[in-house]
Amino acid sequence: MKTIIEPFRIKSVEPIRLTTREERQQHLAATGYNLFGLPSEAVLIDLLTDSGTGAMSSLQWAAVMRGDESYAGSPSFYRFEAAVKNLMPFKHVIPTHQGRAAEAILFSIFGGAGRRIPSNTHFDTTRGNIEASGAIGDDLVIAEGKDPRSEHPFKGDMDLERLEAYLQQHAAEVPLVMITITNNAGGGQPVSLANIRAVAELAHRHGKPFVIDGCRFAENAWFIKSREPGQGGRSIEDIVRDCFSVADGMTMSAKKDAFGNIGGWLALNDDGLAEQARQHLIRTEGFPTYGGLAGRDLDALAQGLAEIVDEDYLRYRIRTNAYIVERLDAMGIPVVKPAGGHAVFVDARAWLSHIAPLQYPGQALAVALYETGGIRSCEIGTVMFGRQPDGSEKPAAMDLVRLAFPRRTYTQSHADYVVEVFEEVAVAKDRLAGYRIVSEPKLMRHFTCRFEKLGA
């Protein structure tokens, strides 16, 4: 059959309501045109993030009832630990309440003033935690990863020549090397197994630990299986194990590829580093066998890890985004190609070329999508990444709008509605205005800053 169906049945539903344009305009004005400030009841289709917003399975809900809430030594932790180690062969698994908490612990050990941490592309919370420690995060993705129209199959790959030169130039400043799979800030683009292995080899040759931000590891493994020569006959589980077997540690938001509504972990091989991490965990998150999570959450994540590597699910998941990319591309809307794993990324800078990068074309498009059809999306561009450590501002490498699809939540008709909203926005796109920021915090400003529409 050529039709790829949703490989699940729906057991429970939540009603959603289409607001009027006037209502949406009022909400936008009240939040300073920041979509993070919208009440979720005022959103029809919420594509702000795929983090923690998906639907849990019936088996995950059953696992919730098995959760043991003992403060220390809960069997829920040991089931969770075993599920992680089944896919990621690390010696120490340290639960946290979500991925950014794992990052905060990692950079409390490896960060600090005068240090530099390379990756393909650091995402917002990673960069925020690096900068909060006093360190600098540097992005070394391949050139194709900055070209939305490039059809390179692994646009999340790290530039090995640049990494080699970087490690030679900053040898004393670099405490570790990171890579993010998939590369969220670059359009949800995958990293090849060959590149993961090569980056690990380079890091180790220079005496640096290699750490993977593994939030979307299963989606990345699917791309390896479907695109990388020699990998097509392998299971997703085996590919995942190969990816992490060359790493010294990982950070993880279990709100992505573990089907969790909450949760994360930091995994390490080094005994001394793990002990430092656990002491930090006890001080900020909780005892090492719960790490800020309830036992029921740990059991739900253990079950989610068993489900995320299902190939029927991954085929449907990846195809959902590819379908929308194909529809938008056929309409002449510039999109990041090939389609990423968890989201559709629209090149707002190219589509709204009349809006200068420092007037935030991505924000202008995101606001228009909500005002027109009640769709909440997320700017991934100069608002998120434009402010420099010294307080100055420059355009980000790309100005994208991300439409991140929650897992097992929306259906084909929702996807078709999203396309129809773009059709309506396209009619008026040349009349859209840019924005300026009128208030912002020092770190990760995109979450809480407020905007003013130019020319209003």
Short mmCIF file of C-alpha atoms in Angstrom, two decimals:
data_model
loop_
_atom_site.label_atom_id
_atom_site.label_comp_id
_atom_site.label_asym_id
_atom_site.label_seq_id
_atom_site.Cartn_x
_atom_site.Cartn_y
_atom_site.Cartn_z
CA MET A 1 0.00 0.00 0.00
CA LYS A 2 1.31 3.46 -0.83
CA THR A 3 -0.66 5.23 1.93
CA ILE A 4 1.24 5.50 5.21
CA ILE A 5 -1.39 5.58 7.96
CA GLU A 6 -1.12 6.66 11.57
CA PRO A 7 -0.01 3.37 13.20
CA PHE A 8 -2.27 3.76 16.22
CA ARG A 9 -5.90 4.06 17.29
CA ILE A 10 -7.17 6.97 19.38
CA LYS A 11 -8.40 6.08 22.90
CA SER A 12 -8.87 9.51 24.39
CA VAL A 13 -9.48 12.90 22.82
CA GLU A 14 -9.20 16.56 23.80
CA PRO A 15 -11.41 19.16 22.09
CA ILE A 16 -9.76 22.12 20.36
CA ARG A 17 -11.47 25.38 19.43
CA LEU A 18 -10.99 27.71 16.51
CA THR A 19 -10.92 31.27 17.82
CA THR A 20 -11.87 34.29 15.73
CA ARG A 21 -9.24 36.49 14.10
CA GLU A 22 -10.26 39.32 16.44
CA GLU A 23 -9.68 37.09 19.48
CA ARG A 24 -6.29 36.06 18.16
CA GLN A 25 -5.29 39.66 17.53
CA GLN A 26 -6.22 40.52 21.11
CA HIS A 27 -4.12 37.63 22.44
CA LEU A 28 -1.14 38.72 20.33
CA ALA A 29 -1.34 42.30 21.58
CA ALA A 30 -1.60 41.13 25.20
CA THR A 31 1.52 38.96 24.92
CA GLY A 32 3.66 41.49 23.07
CA TYR A 33 3.48 39.30 19.95
CA ASN A 34 5.43 36.55 21.69
CA LEU A 35 3.75 33.22 20.92
CA PHE A 36 5.25 31.63 24.04
CA GLY A 37 2.91 33.86 26.04
CA LEU A 38 -0.30 32.62 24.44
CA PRO A 39 -2.70 30.56 26.57
CA SER A 40 -2.86 27.11 24.99
CA GLU A 41 -6.66 27.25 24.91
CA ALA A 42 -6.32 30.04 22.35
CA VAL A 43 -4.26 27.84 20.01
CA LEU A 44 -5.95 25.55 17.48
CA ILE A 45 -2.94 23.52 16.32
CA ASP A 46 0.06 23.82 18.60
CA LEU A 47 3.31 23.28 16.72
CA LEU A 48 5.45 25.39 19.05
CA THR A 49 7.47 22.35 20.09
CA ASP A 50 7.49 18.58 20.00
CA SER A 51 9.00 18.55 23.50
CA GLY A 52 6.71 16.92 26.05
CA THR A 53 3.61 17.63 23.98
CA GLY A 54 2.99 14.19 22.47
CA ALA A 55 0.47 11.51 23.37
CA MET A 56 1.48 8.63 25.64
CA SER A 57 0.42 5.11 24.71
CA SER A 58 -1.96 2.87 26.64
CA LEU A 59 1.05 0.83 27.77
CA GLN A 60 2.75 3.97 29.05
CA TRP A 61 -0.36 4.87 31.04
CA ALA A 62 -0.40 1.33 32.40
CA ALA A 63 3.25 1.78 33.39
CA VAL A 64 2.28 4.94 35.28
CA MET A 65 0.17 2.78 37.59
CA ARG A 66 3.18 0.57 38.28
CA GLY A 67 5.30 3.51 39.38
CA ASP A 68 6.90 3.19 42.81
CA GLU A 69 7.38 6.46 44.67
CA SER A 70 10.08 5.38 47.12
CA TYR A 71 12.49 8.25 47.74
CA ALA A 72 15.56 6.05 47.25
CA GLY A 73 16.07 2.81 45.36
CA SER A 74 12.71 2.73 43.61
CA PRO A 75 12.26 -0.22 41.22
CA SER A 76 10.92 2.35 38.76
CA PHE A 77 14.42 3.80 38.52
CA TYR A 78 16.00 0.43 37.82
CA ARG A 79 13.50 -0.29 35.05
CA PHE A 80 14.24 3.14 33.60
CA GLU A 81 18.00 2.63 33.89
CA ALA A 82 17.79 -0.76 32.17
CA ALA A 83 15.74 0.72 29.32
CA VAL A 84 18.31 3.47 28.75
CA LYS A 85 21.28 1.10 28.89
CA ASN A 86 19.57 -1.26 26.45
CA LEU A 87 19.97 1.42 23.78
CA MET A 88 22.80 3.59 25.10
CA PRO A 89 25.62 1.56 26.66
CA PHE A 90 26.78 4.08 29.27
CA LYS A 91 28.00 3.08 32.71
CA HIS A 92 26.13 5.76 34.67
CA VAL A 93 22.56 6.96 34.01
CA ILE A 94 21.51 10.02 36.01
CA PRO A 95 17.83 11.05 35.71
CA THR A 96 16.82 14.71 35.56
CA HIS A 97 13.47 16.45 35.26
CA GLN A 98 14.25 17.45 31.66
CA GLY A 99 17.10 17.90 29.21
CA ARG A 100 18.19 21.39 30.19
CA ALA A 101 18.76 20.19 33.75
CA ALA A 102 21.16 17.57 32.38
CA GLU A 103 22.90 20.33 30.42
CA ALA A 104 23.15 22.52 33.51
CA ILE A 105 24.85 19.70 35.42
CA LEU A 106 27.18 18.91 32.52
CA PHE A 107 28.32 22.51 32.14
CA SER A 108 28.69 22.99 35.88
CA ILE A 109 31.51 20.48 35.42
CA PHE A 110 32.86 21.39 31.97
CA GLY A 111 31.86 25.04 31.56
CA GLY A 112 33.38 28.21 32.95
CA ALA A 113 34.98 31.43 31.80
CA GLY A 114 37.60 31.00 29.10
CA ARG A 115 36.22 27.71 27.80
CA ARG A 116 34.79 26.97 24.36
CA ILE A 117 32.48 24.10 23.45
CA PRO A 118 32.04 23.09 19.80
CA SER A 119 29.04 21.31 18.30
CA ASN A 120 27.36 21.01 14.93
CA THR A 121 24.78 23.55 16.17
CA HIS A 122 23.96 24.18 19.82
CA PHE A 123 20.25 24.57 20.45
CA ASP A 124 18.86 27.35 22.63
CA THR A 125 18.94 25.78 26.10
CA THR A 126 22.33 24.20 25.44
CA ARG A 127 23.81 27.51 24.41
CA GLY A 128 22.06 29.22 27.32
CA ASN A 129 23.57 26.81 29.85
CA ILE A 130 27.00 27.13 28.24
CA GLU A 131 26.87 30.92 28.35
CA ALA A 132 25.45 30.95 31.89
CA SER A 133 28.60 29.12 32.98
CA GLY A 134 30.78 31.79 31.35
CA ALA A 135 31.83 29.62 28.42
CA ILE A 136 31.24 30.11 24.68
CA GLY A 137 29.41 27.72 22.37
CA ASP A 138 30.65 27.45 18.78
CA ASP A 139 28.79 25.93 15.81
CA LEU A 140 30.74 23.92 13.23
CA VAL A 141 28.04 22.42 11.02
CA ILE A 142 28.92 21.69 7.38
CA ALA A 143 28.27 24.45 4.82
CA GLU A 144 25.32 22.53 3.36
CA GLY A 145 23.68 22.71 6.78
CA LYS A 146 23.34 26.48 6.36
CA ASP A 147 21.80 26.24 2.90
CA PRO A 148 18.05 25.59 3.16
CA ARG A 149 17.89 24.43 -0.47
CA SER A 150 20.77 21.94 -0.30
CA GLU A 151 19.59 18.33 -0.69
CA HIS A 152 22.57 16.89 1.21
CA PRO A 153 21.22 13.80 3.05
CA PHE A 154 23.05 14.60 6.31
CA LYS A 155 23.00 18.36 6.72
CA GLY A 156 23.53 18.01 10.46
CA ASP A 157 27.05 16.66 9.97
CA MET A 158 29.91 18.46 11.69
CA ASP A 159 32.61 19.98 9.47
CA LEU A 160 35.58 17.74 10.23
CA GLU A 161 38.21 20.06 8.75
CA ARG A 162 36.93 22.99 10.77
CA LEU A 163 36.77 20.84 13.90
CA GLU A 164 40.38 19.72 13.41
CA ALA A 165 41.55 23.31 13.02
CA TYR A 166 39.38 24.43 15.93
CA LEU A 167 40.83 21.81 18.27
CA GLN A 168 44.35 22.80 17.29
CA GLN A 169 43.66 26.52 17.72
CA HIS A 170 41.73 26.24 21.01
CA ALA A 171 43.35 23.14 22.48
CA ALA A 172 43.61 24.53 26.01
CA GLU A 173 40.12 26.05 25.99
CA VAL A 174 38.04 23.07 24.84
CA PRO A 175 36.87 20.74 27.64
CA LEU A 176 34.69 18.51 25.42
CA VAL A 177 33.21 18.11 21.95
CA MET A 178 29.43 17.86 21.45
CA ILE A 179 27.10 16.93 18.62
CA THR A 180 23.30 17.23 18.46
CA ILE A 181 21.16 14.52 16.82
CA THR A 182 19.15 15.52 14.95
CA ASN A 183 20.39 19.07 14.41
CA ASN A 184 17.32 20.97 15.62
CA ALA A 185 18.51 24.52 15.03
CA GLY A 186 19.58 23.59 11.50
CA GLY A 187 16.21 22.27 10.39
CA GLY A 188 15.93 18.93 12.19
CA GLN A 189 18.62 17.56 9.90
CA PRO A 190 20.32 14.23 10.68
CA VAL A 191 23.93 13.36 11.38
CA SER A 192 25.40 10.33 9.65
CA LEU A 193 26.86 7.43 11.60
CA ALA A 194 30.13 7.96 9.73
CA ASN A 195 30.25 11.58 10.91
CA ILE A 196 29.46 10.65 14.51
CA ARG A 197 32.32 8.15 14.45
CA ALA A 198 34.70 10.63 12.82
CA VAL A 199 33.89 13.39 15.32
CA ALA A 200 34.42 10.94 18.18
CA GLU A 201 37.78 9.89 16.73
CA LEU A 202 38.90 13.51 16.34
CA ALA A 203 37.82 14.42 19.86
CA HIS A 204 39.57 11.43 21.39
CA ARG A 205 42.74 12.00 19.35
CA HIS A 206 42.89 15.48 20.88
CA GLY A 207 42.18 14.13 24.37
CA LYS A 208 38.64 15.54 24.61
CA PRO A 209 35.53 13.69 25.79
CA PHE A 210 32.77 13.33 23.19
CA VAL A 211 29.19 14.00 24.33
CA ILE A 212 26.00 13.56 22.29
CA ASP A 213 22.86 15.64 22.75
CA GLY A 214 20.58 12.73 21.87
CA CYS A 215 17.09 14.25 22.09
CA ARG A 216 15.95 12.86 18.72
CA PHE A 217 18.17 9.81 18.50
CA ALA A 218 15.50 7.51 17.02
CA GLU A 219 14.60 9.91 14.22
CA ASN A 220 18.31 10.30 13.49
CA ALA A 221 18.70 6.51 13.38
CA TRP A 222 15.81 6.26 10.92
CA PHE A 223 17.59 8.68 8.58
CA ILE A 224 20.82 6.68 8.92
CA LYS A 225 18.93 3.50 8.04
CA SER A 226 17.14 5.05 5.07
CA ARG A 227 19.90 7.30 3.66
CA GLU A 228 23.37 6.08 4.66
CA PRO A 229 25.02 3.47 2.41
CA GLY A 230 25.37 0.08 4.09
CA GLN A 231 22.88 0.80 6.89
CA GLY A 232 19.57 -0.12 5.24
CA GLY A 233 19.44 -3.72 6.47
CA ARG A 234 20.12 -2.92 10.12
CA SER A 235 17.64 -2.51 12.97
CA ILE A 236 17.02 0.90 14.53
CA GLU A 237 18.16 -0.48 17.89
CA ASP A 238 21.54 -1.55 16.50
CA ILE A 239 22.11 1.78 14.79
CA VAL A 240 21.26 3.65 18.00
CA ARG A 241 23.71 1.51 19.98
CA ASP A 242 26.44 2.19 17.43
CA CYS A 243 25.87 5.94 17.64
CA PHE A 244 26.29 6.04 21.41
CA SER A 245 28.99 3.39 21.74
CA VAL A 246 31.63 5.89 20.56
CA ALA A 247 30.54 8.61 23.01
CA ASP A 248 31.74 9.33 26.54
CA GLY A 249 28.41 10.75 27.62
CA MET A 250 25.07 12.13 26.54
CA THR A 251 22.41 14.61 27.54
CA MET A 252 18.79 13.78 26.83
CA SER A 253 15.41 15.39 26.92
CA ALA A 254 13.08 12.42 27.30
CA LYS A 255 10.27 14.74 26.25
CA LYS A 256 11.28 14.03 22.65
CA ASP A 257 12.36 10.53 21.64
CA ALA A 258 11.19 8.74 24.77
CA PHE A 259 7.53 9.75 24.42
CA GLY A 260 7.63 11.55 27.77
CA ASN A 261 5.68 14.56 28.97
CA ILE A 262 8.56 15.26 31.36
CA GLY A 263 12.01 13.87 32.04
CA GLY A 264 15.59 13.61 30.87
CA TRP A 265 18.95 12.21 31.81
CA LEU A 266 22.68 12.67 31.81
CA ALA A 267 24.70 9.54 31.04
CA LEU A 268 28.46 9.20 31.56
CA ASN A 269 31.15 6.54 31.54
CA ASP A 270 33.73 8.21 33.79
CA ASP A 271 33.25 7.32 37.49
CA GLY A 272 34.67 10.58 38.79
CA LEU A 273 32.58 12.78 36.53
CA ALA A 274 29.47 10.78 37.38
CA GLU A 275 30.10 11.32 41.08
CA GLN A 276 30.42 15.07 40.54
CA ALA A 277 27.21 15.03 38.53
CA ARG A 278 25.32 13.11 41.21
CA GLN A 279 26.40 15.55 43.90
CA HIS A 280 25.12 18.42 41.78
CA LEU A 281 21.92 16.46 41.15
CA ILE A 282 21.32 15.94 44.87
CA ARG A 283 21.76 19.66 45.44
CA THR A 284 19.42 20.81 42.67
CA GLU A 285 17.18 18.00 41.38
CA GLY A 286 16.88 15.24 43.94
CA PHE A 287 18.27 11.86 44.96
CA PRO A 288 20.09 10.00 42.13
CA THR A 289 17.38 7.35 41.78
CA TYR A 290 14.67 9.86 40.95
CA GLY A 291 16.36 13.10 39.87
CA GLY A 292 13.31 15.32 40.16
CA LEU A 293 10.92 12.79 38.60
CA ALA A 294 8.13 10.73 40.08
CA GLY A 295 8.50 6.98 39.88
CA ARG A 296 5.52 6.85 37.54
CA ASP A 297 7.34 9.18 35.14
CA LEU A 298 10.38 6.90 35.14
CA ASP A 299 8.22 3.88 34.32
CA ALA A 300 6.45 5.75 31.52
CA LEU A 301 9.82 6.69 30.03
CA ALA A 302 11.07 3.11 30.22
CA GLN A 303 8.05 1.99 28.19
CA GLY A 304 8.44 4.93 25.82
CA LEU A 305 12.01 3.92 25.01
CA ALA A 306 10.74 0.50 23.95
CA GLU A 307 8.16 2.10 21.64
CA ILE A 308 10.25 4.86 20.04
CA VAL A 309 12.39 2.44 17.99
CA ASP A 310 9.35 0.91 16.26
CA GLU A 311 9.91 1.26 12.52
CA ASP A 312 6.21 1.59 11.64
CA TYR A 313 5.99 4.57 13.96
CA LEU A 314 9.19 6.17 12.63
CA ARG A 315 8.11 5.72 9.01
CA TYR A 316 4.83 7.49 9.74
CA ARG A 317 6.55 10.18 11.81
CA ILE A 318 9.08 11.13 9.16
CA ARG A 319 6.50 10.96 6.36
CA THR A 320 4.18 13.43 8.11
CA ASN A 321 6.76 16.19 7.88
CA ALA A 322 7.86 15.22 4.37
CA TYR A 323 4.25 15.48 3.17
CA ILE A 324 3.89 19.07 4.36
CA VAL A 325 7.31 20.03 3.00
CA GLU A 326 6.30 18.67 -0.41
CA ARG A 327 3.00 20.59 -0.36
CA LEU A 328 4.64 23.87 0.65
CA ASP A 329 7.47 23.41 -1.83
CA ALA A 330 4.92 22.88 -4.63
CA MET A 331 3.34 26.21 -3.64
CA GLY A 332 6.68 27.98 -4.06
CA ILE A 333 7.21 28.48 -0.33
CA PRO A 334 10.92 28.11 0.51
CA VAL A 335 11.40 25.26 2.97
CA VAL A 336 14.43 23.51 4.41
CA LYS A 337 15.07 20.44 2.29
CA PRO A 338 15.20 17.55 2.61
CA ALA A 339 12.45 17.34 5.22
CA GLY A 340 13.69 17.02 8.79
CA GLY A 341 12.57 14.52 11.36
CA HIS A 342 10.43 16.33 13.89
CA ALA A 343 9.38 19.52 12.19
CA VAL A 344 8.80 21.50 9.03
CA PHE A 345 11.16 24.47 8.71
CA VAL A 346 10.16 27.40 6.50
CA ASP A 347 12.84 29.82 5.28
CA ALA A 348 11.22 33.05 6.42
CA ARG A 349 14.18 35.21 5.38
CA ALA A 350 13.79 34.05 1.78
CA TRP A 351 9.98 34.11 1.70
CA LEU A 352 9.65 37.52 3.40
CA SER A 353 12.67 39.04 1.68
CA HIS A 354 11.28 42.56 2.13
CA ILE A 355 11.84 42.25 5.91
CA ALA A 356 15.45 42.77 7.02
CA PRO A 357 16.97 40.05 9.24
CA LEU A 358 17.24 42.45 12.18
CA GLN A 359 13.50 43.12 11.82
CA TYR A 360 12.88 39.40 12.46
CA PRO A 361 11.16 37.90 9.41
CA GLY A 362 10.76 34.61 11.25
CA GLN A 363 8.78 36.28 13.99
CA ALA A 364 6.67 38.09 11.41
CA LEU A 365 5.74 34.81 9.74
CA ALA A 366 5.08 33.02 13.03
CA VAL A 367 2.72 35.81 14.11
CA ALA A 368 0.95 35.72 10.74
CA LEU A 369 0.36 31.96 10.96
CA TYR A 370 -1.28 32.38 14.35
CA GLU A 371 -3.31 35.44 13.40
CA THR A 372 -4.54 33.77 10.21
CA GLY A 373 -5.30 30.25 11.39
CA GLY A 374 -4.55 29.79 15.07
CA ILE A 375 -1.34 27.82 14.43
CA ARG A 376 1.42 28.33 16.99
CA SER A 377 4.92 27.86 15.60
CA CYS A 378 8.40 28.92 16.71
CA GLU A 379 10.97 31.32 15.29
CA ILE A 380 14.39 29.71 14.92
CA GLY A 381 16.56 32.57 13.80
CA THR A 382 17.75 36.01 14.78
CA VAL A 383 15.36 36.37 17.71
CA MET A 384 16.63 33.10 19.16
CA PHE A 385 20.30 33.31 18.19
CA GLY A 386 21.04 36.89 17.11
CA ARG A 387 22.20 38.41 20.36
CA GLN A 388 25.93 37.95 20.91
CA PRO A 389 27.70 37.30 24.25
CA ASP A 390 28.89 40.94 24.30
CA GLY A 391 25.31 42.20 23.97
CA SER A 392 25.54 43.18 20.32
CA GLU A 393 23.25 41.72 17.69
CA LYS A 394 23.82 40.25 14.25
CA PRO A 395 21.65 38.16 11.93
CA ALA A 396 21.61 34.43 12.61
CA ALA A 397 22.80 32.05 9.90
CA MET A 398 19.17 31.47 8.90
CA ASP A 399 15.78 32.88 9.83
CA LEU A 400 13.46 29.88 10.00
CA VAL A 401 9.99 29.18 11.32
CA ARG A 402 9.68 25.74 12.85
CA LEU A 403 6.42 23.81 12.91
CA ALA A 404 7.22 20.99 15.32
CA PHE A 405 4.71 18.16 15.33
CA PRO A 406 3.89 16.55 18.69
CA ARG A 407 4.21 12.77 18.53
CA ARG A 408 1.05 10.73 17.93
CA THR A 409 -1.14 13.80 18.45
CA TYR A 410 -2.41 15.25 15.16
CA THR A 411 -3.82 13.55 12.06
CA GLN A 412 -3.69 13.99 8.29
CA SER A 413 -6.52 16.53 8.27
CA HIS A 414 -4.59 18.71 10.72
CA ALA A 415 -1.62 18.62 8.34
CA ASP A 416 -3.85 19.63 5.43
CA TYR A 417 -5.24 22.52 7.48
CA VAL A 418 -1.70 23.77 8.14
CA VAL A 419 -1.08 23.84 4.38
CA GLU A 420 -4.32 25.78 3.83
CA VAL A 421 -3.27 28.41 6.37
CA PHE A 422 -0.01 28.88 4.47
CA GLU A 423 -2.04 29.35 1.28
CA GLU A 424 -3.94 32.19 2.94
CA VAL A 425 -0.80 33.79 4.41
CA ALA A 426 0.83 33.65 0.97
CA VAL A 427 -1.81 36.00 -0.43
CA ALA A 428 -0.81 38.76 2.01
CA LYS A 429 2.85 37.92 2.66
CA ASP A 430 4.25 41.01 0.91
CA ARG A 431 2.25 43.23 3.25
CA LEU A 432 3.61 41.66 6.44
CA ALA A 433 5.69 44.01 8.59
CA GLY A 434 8.77 43.38 10.67
CA TYR A 435 9.13 43.71 14.44
CA ARG A 436 11.44 45.19 17.02
CA ILE A 437 12.13 43.93 20.53
CA VAL A 438 10.98 46.33 23.24
CA SER A 439 12.03 44.27 26.29
CA GLU A 440 14.20 41.19 26.74
CA PRO A 441 16.03 39.17 29.42
CA LYS A 442 19.78 38.55 29.32
CA LEU A 443 19.60 34.85 28.41
CA MET A 444 17.31 32.91 26.05
CA ARG A 445 15.36 36.04 25.29
CA HIS A 446 12.96 34.39 22.84
CA PHE A 447 10.97 32.79 25.67
CA THR A 448 9.87 36.03 27.34
CA CYS A 449 10.83 39.06 25.22
CA ARG A 450 8.12 41.41 23.95
CA PHE A 451 7.80 42.83 20.45
CA GLU A 452 6.31 45.84 18.74
CA LYS A 453 5.14 45.70 15.13
CA LEU A 454 6.99 48.16 12.90
CA GLY A 455 4.81 50.73 11.21
CA ALA A 456 1.87 50.00 13.50
#
